[in-house]
Coordinates of C-alpha atoms in Angstrom, one line a residue:
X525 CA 1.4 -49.9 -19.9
X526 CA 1.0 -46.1 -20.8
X527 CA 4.2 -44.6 -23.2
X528 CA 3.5 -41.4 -20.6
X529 CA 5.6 -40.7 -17.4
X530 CA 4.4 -38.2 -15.0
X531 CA 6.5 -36.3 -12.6
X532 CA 5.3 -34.5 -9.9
X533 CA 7.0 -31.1 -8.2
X534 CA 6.4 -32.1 -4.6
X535 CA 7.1 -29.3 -2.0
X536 CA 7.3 -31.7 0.7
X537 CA 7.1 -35.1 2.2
X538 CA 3.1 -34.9 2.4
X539 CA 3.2 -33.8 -1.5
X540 CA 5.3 -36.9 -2.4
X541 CA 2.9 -39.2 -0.9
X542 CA 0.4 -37.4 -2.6
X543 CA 2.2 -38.1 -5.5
X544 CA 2.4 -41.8 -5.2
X545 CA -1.0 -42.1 -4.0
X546 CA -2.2 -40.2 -7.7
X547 CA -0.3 -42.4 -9.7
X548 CA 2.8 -40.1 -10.8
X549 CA 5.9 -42.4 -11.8
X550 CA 8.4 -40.1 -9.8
X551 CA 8.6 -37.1 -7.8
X552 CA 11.4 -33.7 -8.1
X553 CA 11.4 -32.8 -4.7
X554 CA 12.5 -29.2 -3.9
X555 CA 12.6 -26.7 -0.8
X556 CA 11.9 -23.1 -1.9
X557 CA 9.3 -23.6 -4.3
X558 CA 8.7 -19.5 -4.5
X559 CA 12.0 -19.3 -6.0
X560 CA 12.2 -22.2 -8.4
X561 CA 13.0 -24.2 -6.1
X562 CA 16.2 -25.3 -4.1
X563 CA 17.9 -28.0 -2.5
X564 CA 15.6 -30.0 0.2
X565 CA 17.4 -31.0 3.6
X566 CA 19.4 -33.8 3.8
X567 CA 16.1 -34.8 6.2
X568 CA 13.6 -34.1 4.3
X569 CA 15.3 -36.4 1.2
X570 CA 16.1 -39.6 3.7
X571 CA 12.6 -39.8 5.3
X572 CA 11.3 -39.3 1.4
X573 CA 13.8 -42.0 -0.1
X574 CA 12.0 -44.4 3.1
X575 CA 8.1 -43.9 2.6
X576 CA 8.2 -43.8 -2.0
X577 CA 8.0 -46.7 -3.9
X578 CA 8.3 -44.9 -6.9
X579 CA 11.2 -42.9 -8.2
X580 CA 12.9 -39.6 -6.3
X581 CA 14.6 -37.0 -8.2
X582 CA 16.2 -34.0 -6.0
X583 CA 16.8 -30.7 -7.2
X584 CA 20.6 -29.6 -7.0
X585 CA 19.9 -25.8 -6.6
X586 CA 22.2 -23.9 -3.8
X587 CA 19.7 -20.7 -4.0
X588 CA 17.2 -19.0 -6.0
X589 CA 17.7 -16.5 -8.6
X590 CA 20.2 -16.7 -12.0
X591 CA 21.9 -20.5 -12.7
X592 CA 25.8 -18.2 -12.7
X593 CA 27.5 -20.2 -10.2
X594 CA 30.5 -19.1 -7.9
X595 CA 33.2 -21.9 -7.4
X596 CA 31.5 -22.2 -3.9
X597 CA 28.3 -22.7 -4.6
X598 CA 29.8 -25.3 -7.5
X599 CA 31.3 -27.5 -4.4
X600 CA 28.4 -26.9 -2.6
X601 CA 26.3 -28.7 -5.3
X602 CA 28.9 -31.4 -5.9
X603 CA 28.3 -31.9 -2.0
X604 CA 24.5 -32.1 -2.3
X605 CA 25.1 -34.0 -5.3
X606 CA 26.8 -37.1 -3.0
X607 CA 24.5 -36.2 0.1
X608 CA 21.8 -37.1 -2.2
X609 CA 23.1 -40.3 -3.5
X610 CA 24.2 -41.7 0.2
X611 CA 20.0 -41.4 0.6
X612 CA 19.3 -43.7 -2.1
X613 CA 17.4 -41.4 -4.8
X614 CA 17.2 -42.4 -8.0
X615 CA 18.2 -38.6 -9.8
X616 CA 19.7 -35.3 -9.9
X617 CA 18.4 -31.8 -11.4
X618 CA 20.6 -29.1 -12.3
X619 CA 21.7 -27.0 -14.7
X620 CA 24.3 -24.5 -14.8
X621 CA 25.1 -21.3 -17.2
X622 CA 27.8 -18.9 -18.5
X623 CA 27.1 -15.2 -17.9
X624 CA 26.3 -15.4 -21.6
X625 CA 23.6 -17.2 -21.8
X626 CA 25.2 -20.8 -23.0
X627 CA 25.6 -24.0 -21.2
X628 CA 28.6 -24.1 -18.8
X629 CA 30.3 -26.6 -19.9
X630 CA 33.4 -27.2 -17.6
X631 CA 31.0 -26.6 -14.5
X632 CA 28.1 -29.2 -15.8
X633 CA 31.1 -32.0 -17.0
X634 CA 32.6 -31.4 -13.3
X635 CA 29.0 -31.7 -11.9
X636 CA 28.2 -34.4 -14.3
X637 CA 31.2 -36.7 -13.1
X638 CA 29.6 -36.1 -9.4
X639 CA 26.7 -37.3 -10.4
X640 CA 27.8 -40.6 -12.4
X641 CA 25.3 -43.7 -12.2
X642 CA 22.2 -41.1 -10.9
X643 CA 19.8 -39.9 -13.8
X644 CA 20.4 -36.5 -14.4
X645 CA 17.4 -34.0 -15.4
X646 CA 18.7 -30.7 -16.9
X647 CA 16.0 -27.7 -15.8
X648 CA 14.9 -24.9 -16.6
X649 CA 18.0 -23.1 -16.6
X650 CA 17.7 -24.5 -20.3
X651 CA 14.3 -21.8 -20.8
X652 CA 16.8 -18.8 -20.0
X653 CA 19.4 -19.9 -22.2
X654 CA 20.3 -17.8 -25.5
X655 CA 20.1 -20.7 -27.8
X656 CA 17.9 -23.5 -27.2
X657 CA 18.5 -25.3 -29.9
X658 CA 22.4 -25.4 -29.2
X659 CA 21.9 -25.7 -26.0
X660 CA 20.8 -29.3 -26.2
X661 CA 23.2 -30.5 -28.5
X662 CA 25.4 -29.7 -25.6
X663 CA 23.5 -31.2 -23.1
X664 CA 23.3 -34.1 -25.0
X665 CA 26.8 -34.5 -25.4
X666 CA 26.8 -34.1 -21.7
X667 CA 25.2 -37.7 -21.1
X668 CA 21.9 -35.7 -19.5
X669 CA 18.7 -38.1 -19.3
X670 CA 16.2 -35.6 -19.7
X671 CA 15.8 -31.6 -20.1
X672 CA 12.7 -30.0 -18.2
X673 CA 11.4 -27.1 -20.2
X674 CA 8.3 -24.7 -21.0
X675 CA 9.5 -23.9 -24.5
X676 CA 11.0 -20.8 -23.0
X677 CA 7.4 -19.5 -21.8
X678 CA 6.0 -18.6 -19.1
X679 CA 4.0 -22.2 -19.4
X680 CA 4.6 -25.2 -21.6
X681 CA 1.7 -24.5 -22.9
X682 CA 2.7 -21.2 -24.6
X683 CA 6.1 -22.7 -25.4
X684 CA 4.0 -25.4 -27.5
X685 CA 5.7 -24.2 -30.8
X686 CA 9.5 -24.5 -29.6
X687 CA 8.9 -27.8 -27.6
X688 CA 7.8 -29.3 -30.7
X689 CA 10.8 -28.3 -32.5
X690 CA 13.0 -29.5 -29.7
X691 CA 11.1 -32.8 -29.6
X692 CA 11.9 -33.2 -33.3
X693 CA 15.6 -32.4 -32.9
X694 CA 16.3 -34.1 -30.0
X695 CA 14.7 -37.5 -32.1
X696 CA 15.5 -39.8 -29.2
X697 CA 18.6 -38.6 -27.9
X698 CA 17.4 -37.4 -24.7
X699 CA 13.8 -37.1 -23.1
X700 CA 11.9 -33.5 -23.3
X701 CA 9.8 -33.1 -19.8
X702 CA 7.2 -30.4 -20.0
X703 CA 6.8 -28.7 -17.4
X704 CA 5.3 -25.2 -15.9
X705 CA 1.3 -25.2 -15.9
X706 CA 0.7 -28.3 -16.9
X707 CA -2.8 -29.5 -15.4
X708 CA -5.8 -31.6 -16.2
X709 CA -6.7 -28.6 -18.5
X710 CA -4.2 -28.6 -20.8
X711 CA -2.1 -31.5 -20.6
X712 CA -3.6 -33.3 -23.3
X713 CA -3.4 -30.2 -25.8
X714 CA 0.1 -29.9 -24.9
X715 CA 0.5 -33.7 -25.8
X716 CA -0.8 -33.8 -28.7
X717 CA 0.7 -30.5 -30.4
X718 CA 4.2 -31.8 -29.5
X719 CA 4.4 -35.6 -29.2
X720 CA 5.8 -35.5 -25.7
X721 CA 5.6 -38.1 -23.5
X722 CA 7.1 -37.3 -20.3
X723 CA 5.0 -34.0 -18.1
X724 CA 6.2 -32.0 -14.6
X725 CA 3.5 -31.0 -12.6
X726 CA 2.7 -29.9 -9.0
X727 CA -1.2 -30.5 -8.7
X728 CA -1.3 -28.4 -5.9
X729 CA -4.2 -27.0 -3.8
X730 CA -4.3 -24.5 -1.0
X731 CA -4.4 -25.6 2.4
X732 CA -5.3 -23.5 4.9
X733 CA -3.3 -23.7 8.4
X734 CA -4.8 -24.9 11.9
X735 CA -3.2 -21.7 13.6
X736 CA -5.7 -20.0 15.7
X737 CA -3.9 -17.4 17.2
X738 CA -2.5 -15.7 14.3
X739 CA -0.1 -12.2 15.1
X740 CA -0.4 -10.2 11.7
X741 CA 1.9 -7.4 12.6
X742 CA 5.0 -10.2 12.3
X743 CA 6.2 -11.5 8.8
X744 CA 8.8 -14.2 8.9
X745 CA 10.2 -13.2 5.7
X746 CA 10.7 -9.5 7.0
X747 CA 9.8 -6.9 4.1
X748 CA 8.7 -10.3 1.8
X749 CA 5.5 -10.2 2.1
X750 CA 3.8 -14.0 1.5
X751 CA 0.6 -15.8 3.1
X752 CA 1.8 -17.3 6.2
X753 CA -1.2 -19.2 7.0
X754 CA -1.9 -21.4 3.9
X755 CA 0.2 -23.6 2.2
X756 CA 0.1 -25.3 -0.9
X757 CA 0.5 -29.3 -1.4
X758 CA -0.2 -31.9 -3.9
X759 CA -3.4 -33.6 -3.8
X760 CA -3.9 -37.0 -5.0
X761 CA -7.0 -36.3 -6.7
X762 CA -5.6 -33.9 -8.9
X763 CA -2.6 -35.6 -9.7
X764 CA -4.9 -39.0 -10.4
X765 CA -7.3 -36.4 -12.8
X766 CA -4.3 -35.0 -14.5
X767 CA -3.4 -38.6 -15.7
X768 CA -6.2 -39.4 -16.2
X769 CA -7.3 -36.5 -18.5
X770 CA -4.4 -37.7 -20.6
X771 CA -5.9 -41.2 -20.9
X772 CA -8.8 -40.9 -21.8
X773 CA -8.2 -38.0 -24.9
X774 CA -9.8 -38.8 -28.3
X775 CA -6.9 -36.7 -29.8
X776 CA -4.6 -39.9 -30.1

């Protein structure tokens, strides 16, 4: 049995099965994938929950942008948090911050509490934090399962020099999950500079839509401009290679 776990950022139902079909151990399933990603529909996470075998982690995100939430949005995730569980998934993943730059305590114990007997993954609200390294003493002492990080870089693969401290600090206590760019390119490098063992990937292609009659003077996202006629979805090929790559390294 492989010490690795691979999680994959599925976009959608289609992506999760793509998932499963590659191999991946669980899926983060998220709506809003140009903005992070945000909370799926409570449909979307039921008809997920009924066709995976393997693990579901939802994202507990209200809306894009910085992780300062109002006591609204706050309620709103504890909501998602128990509309989540009634579905049957297996995690949570959140993260919440002060205005400067720590871990929000109060707000995470609260959300915490909402979230008891679910694995909780803290994201990458920890790679805009101001301290890293404090940062997960805290959310160690929160009774988080896992933090999903790039080394506070644009990929984990740049961030290579902090997630290798962090992996060293955290010494067991909690699971680092790489994530951000990982791929069949660079997983092992990543691997083997840090002595991870857990990655979070999307192995996503473009998928061009069916549409034939296509009205370019109309953009559903008003002055956001964005391709409406491809989409981009997990492939189980890529997510099987990606492993795979991992497995078969000579660096071990």
């Amino acid at each position: 049995m492989s010490k690795y776990q691979f999680e994959i950022c599925a976009n959608s139902i289609e992506s999760c099965l793509a998932a499963q079909a590659g191999g991946a151990d669980r899926v983060e399933l998220c709506a809003g994938i140009p903005e992070g990603g945000t909370t799926p529909s409570y449909g979307e996470i039921a008809v997920a929950r009924e066709v995976l075998d393997i693990k579901l982690h939802v994202i507990i995100r209200p809306r894009g942008g910085d992780f300062l939430y109002s006591p609204i949005e706050i309620k709103t995730m504890s909501a998602d948090i128990e509309m989540a569980r009634k579905t049957g998934v297996d995690g949570v993943v959140l993260g919440c911050l002060t205005a400067t730059g720590d871990i929000n305590m109060p707000v995470m114990k609260e959300l915490m509490k909402a979230a008891e007997g679910l694995s909780v993954t803290f994201h990458r609200a920890f790679d805009v934090c101001r301290n890293p390294q404090k940062a997960m003493e805290e959310i160690i002492d929160l009774g988080c399962d896992r933090i999903l990080t790039s080394g506070q870089q644009a990929t984990a693969e740049a961030g290579i020099p902090l997630l290798k401290e962090l992996h060293a600090q955290a010494d067991g206590r909690i699971i680092l999950l790489a994530g951000c760019g990982v791929n069949e390119e660079n997983i092992a490098h990543i691997a083997s500079q840090t002595g991870i063992e857990e990655f979070h990937f999307s192995a996503r292609e473009k998928r061009i839509s069916e549409m034939q009659y296509r009205n370019p003077a109309v953009s559903m996202g008003g002055t956001v401009q964005i391709d409406e006629y491809s989409r981009q979805i997990t492939t189980a090929e890529r997510v099987r290679n990606t492993i795979a790559e991992l497995a078969t390294s000579d660096w071990r």
